[in-house]
Amino acid sequence: MSYGWIEPTQPSRRRRVEPAPGMSQQKLAGAMERAIGALSAQQAADGFWCGELTADTTLESDYILLQLWLHQPEGEQWNPPSRARIDKAVCSILDRQMPDGGFNIYAGGPADLSATVKAYCALKLAGLGVDSDPLRRARTRILALGGLQAANSYVKINLSLFGLYPRRHVPSVPPEIVMLPGGVLYEMSSWTRSILVPLSIVQARGSNRRAPAGFNLNELMLPDVSLAMPRRKGLGVLFHHLDRVFKFWEKRGSERVRDAAVREAERWILARTRHTEGLGAIYPAMMYFIMALDALDYAKDHPDRIEAIRHFESLLLESDERFIFQPCVSPIWDTAICAFAMGESGTPAGDPRLVRAADWLISKEVRRKGDWSVKRPDTEPSGWAFEFANEFYPDIDDTAMVLLALMHAKGSNPEAQAACERRAVNWLLAMQSSDGGWAAFDVDNNWAVLNQVPFADHNAMLDPTCPDITGRVLECLCRRGMRDHEAARRGVAYLLQAQEKDGSWYGRWGVNYIYGSFLAMRGLAASGAPGSRDAIARAAQWLRTIQNPDGGWGESCASYARDGFVAAPSSASQSAWALLGLMAAGDRESPQAERGLQYLLGLQTTEGKWPEGATTGTGFPNVFYLTYAMYRDYFPLLALAAARNL
């Protein structure tokens, strides 16, 4: 049911408070002014912000393997036309090799086996000798971690495409998946389906690819260890047997049915590159899309192939000194968070910077139905994606963040903005899952059985509801006057039952318990719901107990693997998250809050920025992690604004 328009609550008036010991309002205001200036300098003329979004070496490694796919060797020789870029990719990978020879997937983390195998293969393909120091050290680390046999299924699938791992021992991804009844494809997460469908074409039609003659990775195999897929329990056994059926079908099944499935998969991926910047607008799907078009014999000058490569290469940050792929770009997200922080800091709604931001954001509203509409066919399209254009996949988190920003940023056409916001609020309401929470892209995307399929070890088969997104949506709705709406009440109930025993909340889309906690706390605080005060107080006490001696806060990505908080050196963004949680609890003057604010103020540069090299966001937990350049400038400003406004 469409929700009638409710007048948004106005930003609360700031009440003057006595500054905490050692903290002057003048010092706070000066830091905020410098931060706003630094943010303003990064705004594009069109009104958007877009900071760098970087990950680990696996993207550069995959790039080299993609070049092998597109430019096949002649015998032992491999001289692709992209050699200059491959050499840059090699330097980029080597620059991040760890002292123990491995490659990690987050700053300060241990060597990751799959990332190290990818790097080893890429470096060897690019010409490094097996006896070279980088490969010798990487090989030693790989064998110590279990050898190539212990790498994840996607590494093995990619290697099998070139005969570098036995095809019979990797999971099959049949193109018939797009023809399964009951919408099974749409029970997988949006990013999984955008990866699997083109990959299914690659497996079905790309069996003729090869590595240079004599090239292999046998030295990475542990002796006397099986190459077969790991044995599974429970329903995993059933999926293991189904994989055997799929392999039999590949060899003996109906060519007519297989051809029909490939064509349907082709139609599916092509449709999802319209009104977007590459399939799924994310690196893995875009890479497999290029490979799929090549496997389908699309000519090099075919418009779809040219466009696919152009979008893929737009993710590259390249200069004489750098060669790093971004997994995607984040302009809508960055614009929303920057506009919101400036608004919370007191920048007037009519400020030209906010007007430009609002106009740009409104122009990016999604007005076409995407995959989400399979479960919500009667809902009017709206919302925002993460990237410049990705209209099949608007996401709930971005939509809530944009709606928060538009409470401060007022565009040049008030009527258009009001209509846009009305549609977006109704879309958010429709995208609430049955448990009362909100996920990233889909509704009730929680078939746990899918985690048992052989290729599910990338930890991203599903898009479950989570406290961090639910907290942001709840804050958005409540600040728009919807505290008493049934959706808000259900969101509160979800957060209260999702709280951990220690008082924290899990954060799927940021690292991790600090991130989940501050967003849940802000959502509950905005709701004013009965029972929320005690939950917020418990979380605030937890935040105080994990503060670092320097006054800041930090959390390692290892918390995802250990299912519990793991401390790390303080960083600007994570310290700001913790402070935002304390401010949501009404704590402005405790020793912990005071020390946290002093930490942030002491870290700020004269240009108004905050230095930070830590990993702040997740891609797929336990798979790869992201560093948002904009977070180090945005979150500290928001924390200072919250301290001043409390």
PDB file of C-alpha atoms in Angstrom, residues 372-528:
ATOM      1  CA  TRP A 372      13.808  -6.462  -7.081  1.00  0.00           C
ATOM      2  CA  SER A 373      10.407  -6.261  -8.822  1.00  0.00           C
ATOM      3  CA  VAL A 374      10.234 -10.050  -9.184  1.00  0.00           C
ATOM      4  CA  LYS A 375       9.084 -10.105  -5.559  1.00  0.00           C
ATOM      5  CA  ARG A 376       7.471  -6.668  -5.588  1.00  0.00           C
ATOM      6  CA  PRO A 377       5.777  -6.536  -9.024  1.00  0.00           C
ATOM      7  CA  ASP A 378       3.190  -3.932  -8.052  1.00  0.00           C
ATOM      8  CA  THR A 379       5.599  -1.436  -6.489  1.00  0.00           C
ATOM      9  CA  GLU A 380       6.360   1.749  -8.381  1.00  0.00           C
ATOM     10  CA  PRO A 381      10.065   1.947  -9.236  1.00  0.00           C
ATOM     11  CA  SER A 382      12.206   4.355  -7.271  1.00  0.00           C
ATOM     12  CA  GLY A 383      15.333   4.395  -5.163  1.00  0.00           C
ATOM     13  CA  TRP A 384      18.975   4.943  -5.939  1.00  0.00           C
ATOM     14  CA  ALA A 385      21.865   2.705  -6.898  1.00  0.00           C
ATOM     15  CA  PHE A 386      25.433   3.016  -5.651  1.00  0.00           C
ATOM     16  CA  GLU A 387      27.031   3.879  -8.978  1.00  0.00           C
ATOM     17  CA  PHE A 388      26.418   6.488 -11.684  1.00  0.00           C
ATOM     18  CA  ALA A 389      24.003   4.147 -13.472  1.00  0.00           C
ATOM     19  CA  ASN A 390      22.826   0.718 -12.357  1.00  0.00           C
ATOM     20  CA  GLU A 391      19.076   0.780 -12.830  1.00  0.00           C
ATOM     21  CA  PHE A 392      18.426  -2.936 -12.430  1.00  0.00           C
ATOM     22  CA  TYR A 393      19.906  -2.796  -8.946  1.00  0.00           C
ATOM     23  CA  PRO A 394      18.879   0.183  -6.823  1.00  0.00           C
ATOM     24  CA  ASP A 395      19.777  -0.522  -3.230  1.00  0.00           C
ATOM     25  CA  ILE A 396      18.006   0.116   0.021  1.00  0.00           C
ATOM     26  CA  ASP A 397      20.998   1.521   1.896  1.00  0.00           C
ATOM     27  CA  ASP A 398      21.721   4.172  -0.736  1.00  0.00           C
ATOM     28  CA  THR A 399      18.050   5.064  -0.972  1.00  0.00           C
ATOM     29  CA  ALA A 400      17.785   5.673   2.770  1.00  0.00           C
ATOM     30  CA  MET A 401      21.003   7.699   2.721  1.00  0.00           C
ATOM     31  CA  VAL A 402      19.833   9.850  -0.179  1.00  0.00           C
ATOM     32  CA  LEU A 403      16.531  10.509   1.582  1.00  0.00           C
ATOM     33  CA  LEU A 404      18.447  11.608   4.671  1.00  0.00           C
ATOM     34  CA  ALA A 405      20.583  13.920   2.540  1.00  0.00           C
ATOM     35  CA  LEU A 406      17.529  15.411   0.834  1.00  0.00           C
ATOM     36  CA  MET A 407      16.195  16.508   4.209  1.00  0.00           C
ATOM     37  CA  HIS A 408      18.989  19.084   4.131  1.00  0.00           C
ATOM     38  CA  ALA A 409      19.734  19.518   0.433  1.00  0.00           C
ATOM     39  CA  LYS A 410      16.934  21.267  -1.452  1.00  0.00           C
ATOM     40  CA  GLY A 411      17.035  21.232  -5.221  1.00  0.00           C
ATOM     41  CA  SER A 412      15.934  23.880  -7.663  1.00  0.00           C
ATOM     42  CA  ASN A 413      12.554  22.200  -8.344  1.00  0.00           C
ATOM     43  CA  PRO A 414      10.677  21.649  -5.039  1.00  0.00           C
ATOM     44  CA  GLU A 415       7.746  19.881  -6.697  1.00  0.00           C
ATOM     45  CA  ALA A 416       9.984  17.391  -8.477  1.00  0.00           C
ATOM     46  CA  GLN A 417      11.917  16.767  -5.271  1.00  0.00           C
ATOM     47  CA  ALA A 418       8.745  16.170  -3.244  1.00  0.00           C
ATOM     48  CA  ALA A 419       7.448  13.667  -5.805  1.00  0.00           C
ATOM     49  CA  CYS A 420      10.799  11.923  -5.948  1.00  0.00           C
ATOM     50  CA  GLU A 421      10.994  11.625  -2.168  1.00  0.00           C
ATOM     51  CA  ARG A 422       7.427  10.314  -1.964  1.00  0.00           C
ATOM     52  CA  ARG A 423       8.179   7.548  -4.447  1.00  0.00           C
ATOM     53  CA  ALA A 424      11.418   6.644  -2.687  1.00  0.00           C
ATOM     54  CA  VAL A 425       9.792   6.421   0.752  1.00  0.00           C
ATOM     55  CA  ASN A 426       7.080   4.150  -0.637  1.00  0.00           C
ATOM     56  CA  TRP A 427       9.736   1.980  -2.297  1.00  0.00           C
ATOM     57  CA  LEU A 428      11.633   1.674   0.988  1.00  0.00           C
ATOM     58  CA  LEU A 429       8.469   0.619   2.772  1.00  0.00           C
ATOM     59  CA  ALA A 430       7.747  -2.011   0.131  1.00  0.00           C
ATOM     60  CA  MET A 431      11.278  -3.416   0.414  1.00  0.00           C
ATOM     61  CA  GLN A 432      10.994  -4.316   4.092  1.00  0.00           C
ATOM     62  CA  SER A 433      11.522  -8.042   4.640  1.00  0.00           C
ATOM     63  CA  SER A 434       9.133 -10.243   6.567  1.00  0.00           C
ATOM     64  CA  ASP A 435      11.385 -10.263   9.660  1.00  0.00           C
ATOM     65  CA  GLY A 436      11.087  -6.471   9.952  1.00  0.00           C
ATOM     66  CA  GLY A 437      14.601  -5.721   8.753  1.00  0.00           C
ATOM     67  CA  TRP A 438      15.987  -4.420   5.490  1.00  0.00           C
ATOM     68  CA  ALA A 439      18.628  -5.999   3.264  1.00  0.00           C
ATOM     69  CA  ALA A 440      20.707  -4.390   0.526  1.00  0.00           C
ATOM     70  CA  PHE A 441      18.929  -5.163  -2.750  1.00  0.00           C
ATOM     71  CA  ASP A 442      16.153  -7.683  -2.263  1.00  0.00           C
ATOM     72  CA  VAL A 443      13.288  -8.767  -0.045  1.00  0.00           C
ATOM     73  CA  ASP A 444      13.428 -12.030   1.930  1.00  0.00           C
ATOM     74  CA  ASN A 445      16.590 -13.173   0.176  1.00  0.00           C
ATOM     75  CA  ASN A 446      17.300 -15.764   2.838  1.00  0.00           C
ATOM     76  CA  TRP A 447      17.158 -19.306   1.465  1.00  0.00           C
ATOM     77  CA  ALA A 448      19.887 -20.696   3.722  1.00  0.00           C
ATOM     78  CA  VAL A 449      19.885 -23.924   1.723  1.00  0.00           C
ATOM     79  CA  LEU A 450      21.637 -22.089  -1.114  1.00  0.00           C
ATOM     80  CA  ASN A 451      24.704 -21.724   1.093  1.00  0.00           C
ATOM     81  CA  GLN A 452      25.219 -25.459   0.552  1.00  0.00           C
ATOM     82  CA  VAL A 453      25.736 -25.334  -3.215  1.00  0.00           C
ATOM     83  CA  PRO A 454      29.319 -26.180  -4.278  1.00  0.00           C
ATOM     84  CA  PHE A 455      30.152 -22.652  -5.448  1.00  0.00           C
ATOM     85  CA  ALA A 456      28.764 -20.937  -2.324  1.00  0.00           C
ATOM     86  CA  ASP A 457      32.116 -20.647  -0.545  1.00  0.00           C
ATOM     87  CA  HIS A 458      32.368 -17.008  -1.620  1.00  0.00           C
ATOM     88  CA  ASN A 459      30.062 -16.205   1.355  1.00  0.00           C
ATOM     89  CA  ALA A 460      27.733 -14.082  -0.732  1.00  0.00           C
ATOM     90  CA  MET A 461      24.967 -16.347  -2.000  1.00  0.00           C
ATOM     91  CA  LEU A 462      22.344 -14.449  -0.034  1.00  0.00           C
ATOM     92  CA  ASP A 463      21.382 -10.874   0.759  1.00  0.00           C
ATOM     93  CA  PRO A 464      20.088 -11.156   4.338  1.00  0.00           C
ATOM     94  CA  THR A 465      18.583  -8.392   6.413  1.00  0.00           C
ATOM     95  CA  CYS A 466      21.135  -6.768   8.689  1.00  0.00           C
ATOM     96  CA  PRO A 467      21.208  -4.291  11.586  1.00  0.00           C
ATOM     97  CA  ASP A 468      23.327  -1.654   9.860  1.00  0.00           C
ATOM     98  CA  ILE A 469      20.999  -1.117   6.903  1.00  0.00           C
ATOM     99  CA  THR A 470      17.918  -1.499   9.097  1.00  0.00           C
ATOM    100  CA  GLY A 471      19.240   1.154  11.467  1.00  0.00           C
ATOM    101  CA  ARG A 472      19.809   3.621   8.644  1.00  0.00           C
ATOM    102  CA  VAL A 473      16.370   3.008   7.121  1.00  0.00           C
ATOM    103  CA  LEU A 474      14.761   3.371  10.541  1.00  0.00           C
ATOM    104  CA  GLU A 475      16.531   6.688  11.124  1.00  0.00           C
ATOM    105  CA  CYS A 476      15.426   7.854   7.687  1.00  0.00           C
ATOM    106  CA  LEU A 477      11.763   6.975   8.231  1.00  0.00           C
ATOM    107  CA  CYS A 478      11.586   8.324  11.768  1.00  0.00           C
ATOM    108  CA  ARG A 479      13.205  11.621  10.880  1.00  0.00           C
ATOM    109  CA  ARG A 480      10.536  11.963   8.208  1.00  0.00           C
ATOM    110  CA  GLY A 481       7.775  11.820  10.782  1.00  0.00           C
ATOM    111  CA  MET A 482       7.011   8.101  10.547  1.00  0.00           C
ATOM    112  CA  ARG A 483       7.786   6.961  14.087  1.00  0.00           C
ATOM    113  CA  ASP A 484       4.318   5.474  14.467  1.00  0.00           C
ATOM    114  CA  HIS A 485       4.243   3.709  11.137  1.00  0.00           C
ATOM    115  CA  GLU A 486       4.005  -0.064  11.309  1.00  0.00           C
ATOM    116  CA  ALA A 487       7.220  -0.404   9.284  1.00  0.00           C
ATOM    117  CA  ALA A 488       9.114   1.611  11.898  1.00  0.00           C
ATOM    118  CA  ARG A 489       7.707  -0.468  14.757  1.00  0.00           C
ATOM    119  CA  ARG A 490       8.733  -3.674  12.993  1.00  0.00           C
ATOM    120  CA  GLY A 491      12.182  -2.239  12.305  1.00  0.00           C
ATOM    121  CA  VAL A 492      12.616  -1.426  15.997  1.00  0.00           C
ATOM    122  CA  ALA A 493      11.556  -4.955  16.965  1.00  0.00           C
ATOM    123  CA  TYR A 494      14.073  -6.399  14.497  1.00  0.00           C
ATOM    124  CA  LEU A 495      16.927  -4.344  15.940  1.00  0.00           C
ATOM    125  CA  LEU A 496      16.071  -5.160  19.532  1.00  0.00           C
ATOM    126  CA  GLN A 497      16.104  -8.883  18.858  1.00  0.00           C
ATOM    127  CA  ALA A 498      19.295  -8.644  16.746  1.00  0.00           C
ATOM    128  CA  GLN A 499      21.397  -7.055  19.486  1.00  0.00           C
ATOM    129  CA  GLU A 500      24.384  -9.160  20.531  1.00  0.00           C
ATOM    130  CA  LYS A 501      24.859 -10.309  24.117  1.00  0.00           C
ATOM    131  CA  ASP A 502      27.639  -7.781  24.679  1.00  0.00           C
ATOM    132  CA  GLY A 503      25.369  -4.932  23.566  1.00  0.00           C
ATOM    133  CA  SER A 504      26.777  -4.496  20.049  1.00  0.00           C
ATOM    134  CA  TRP A 505      25.192  -5.080  16.646  1.00  0.00           C
ATOM    135  CA  TYR A 506      26.672  -6.887  13.652  1.00  0.00           C
ATOM    136  CA  GLY A 507      27.449  -4.692  10.644  1.00  0.00           C
ATOM    137  CA  ARG A 508      27.425  -6.484   7.311  1.00  0.00           C
ATOM    138  CA  TRP A 509      28.354  -3.512   5.117  1.00  0.00           C
ATOM    139  CA  GLY A 510      30.972  -1.874   7.290  1.00  0.00           C
ATOM    140  CA  VAL A 511      33.631  -3.184   9.646  1.00  0.00           C
ATOM    141  CA  ASN A 512      31.842  -4.486  11.690  1.00  0.00           C
ATOM    142  CA  TYR A 513      30.415  -4.374  15.200  1.00  0.00           C
ATOM    143  CA  ILE A 514      31.313  -0.698  15.636  1.00  0.00           C
ATOM    144  CA  TYR A 515      29.641   0.075  12.306  1.00  0.00           C
ATOM    145  CA  GLY A 516      26.533  -2.002  12.976  1.00  0.00           C
ATOM    146  CA  SER A 517      26.210  -0.602  16.491  1.00  0.00           C
ATOM    147  CA  PHE A 518      26.318   3.085  15.664  1.00  0.00           C
ATOM    148  CA  LEU A 519      23.732   2.718  12.901  1.00  0.00           C
ATOM    149  CA  ALA A 520      21.395   0.603  15.037  1.00  0.00           C
ATOM    150  CA  MET A 521      21.778   3.121  17.865  1.00  0.00           C
ATOM    151  CA  ARG A 522      20.957   6.062  15.612  1.00  0.00           C
ATOM    152  CA  GLY A 523      17.917   4.289  14.233  1.00  0.00           C
ATOM    153  CA  LEU A 524      16.600   3.380  17.666  1.00  0.00           C
ATOM    154  CA  ALA A 525      17.323   6.854  19.023  1.00  0.00           C
ATOM    155  CA  ALA A 526      15.366   8.425  16.155  1.00  0.00           C
ATOM    156  CA  SER A 527      12.457   6.076  16.845  1.00  0.00           C
ATOM    157  CA  GLY A 528      12.133   6.959  20.528  1.00  0.00           C
TER     158      GLY A 528
END
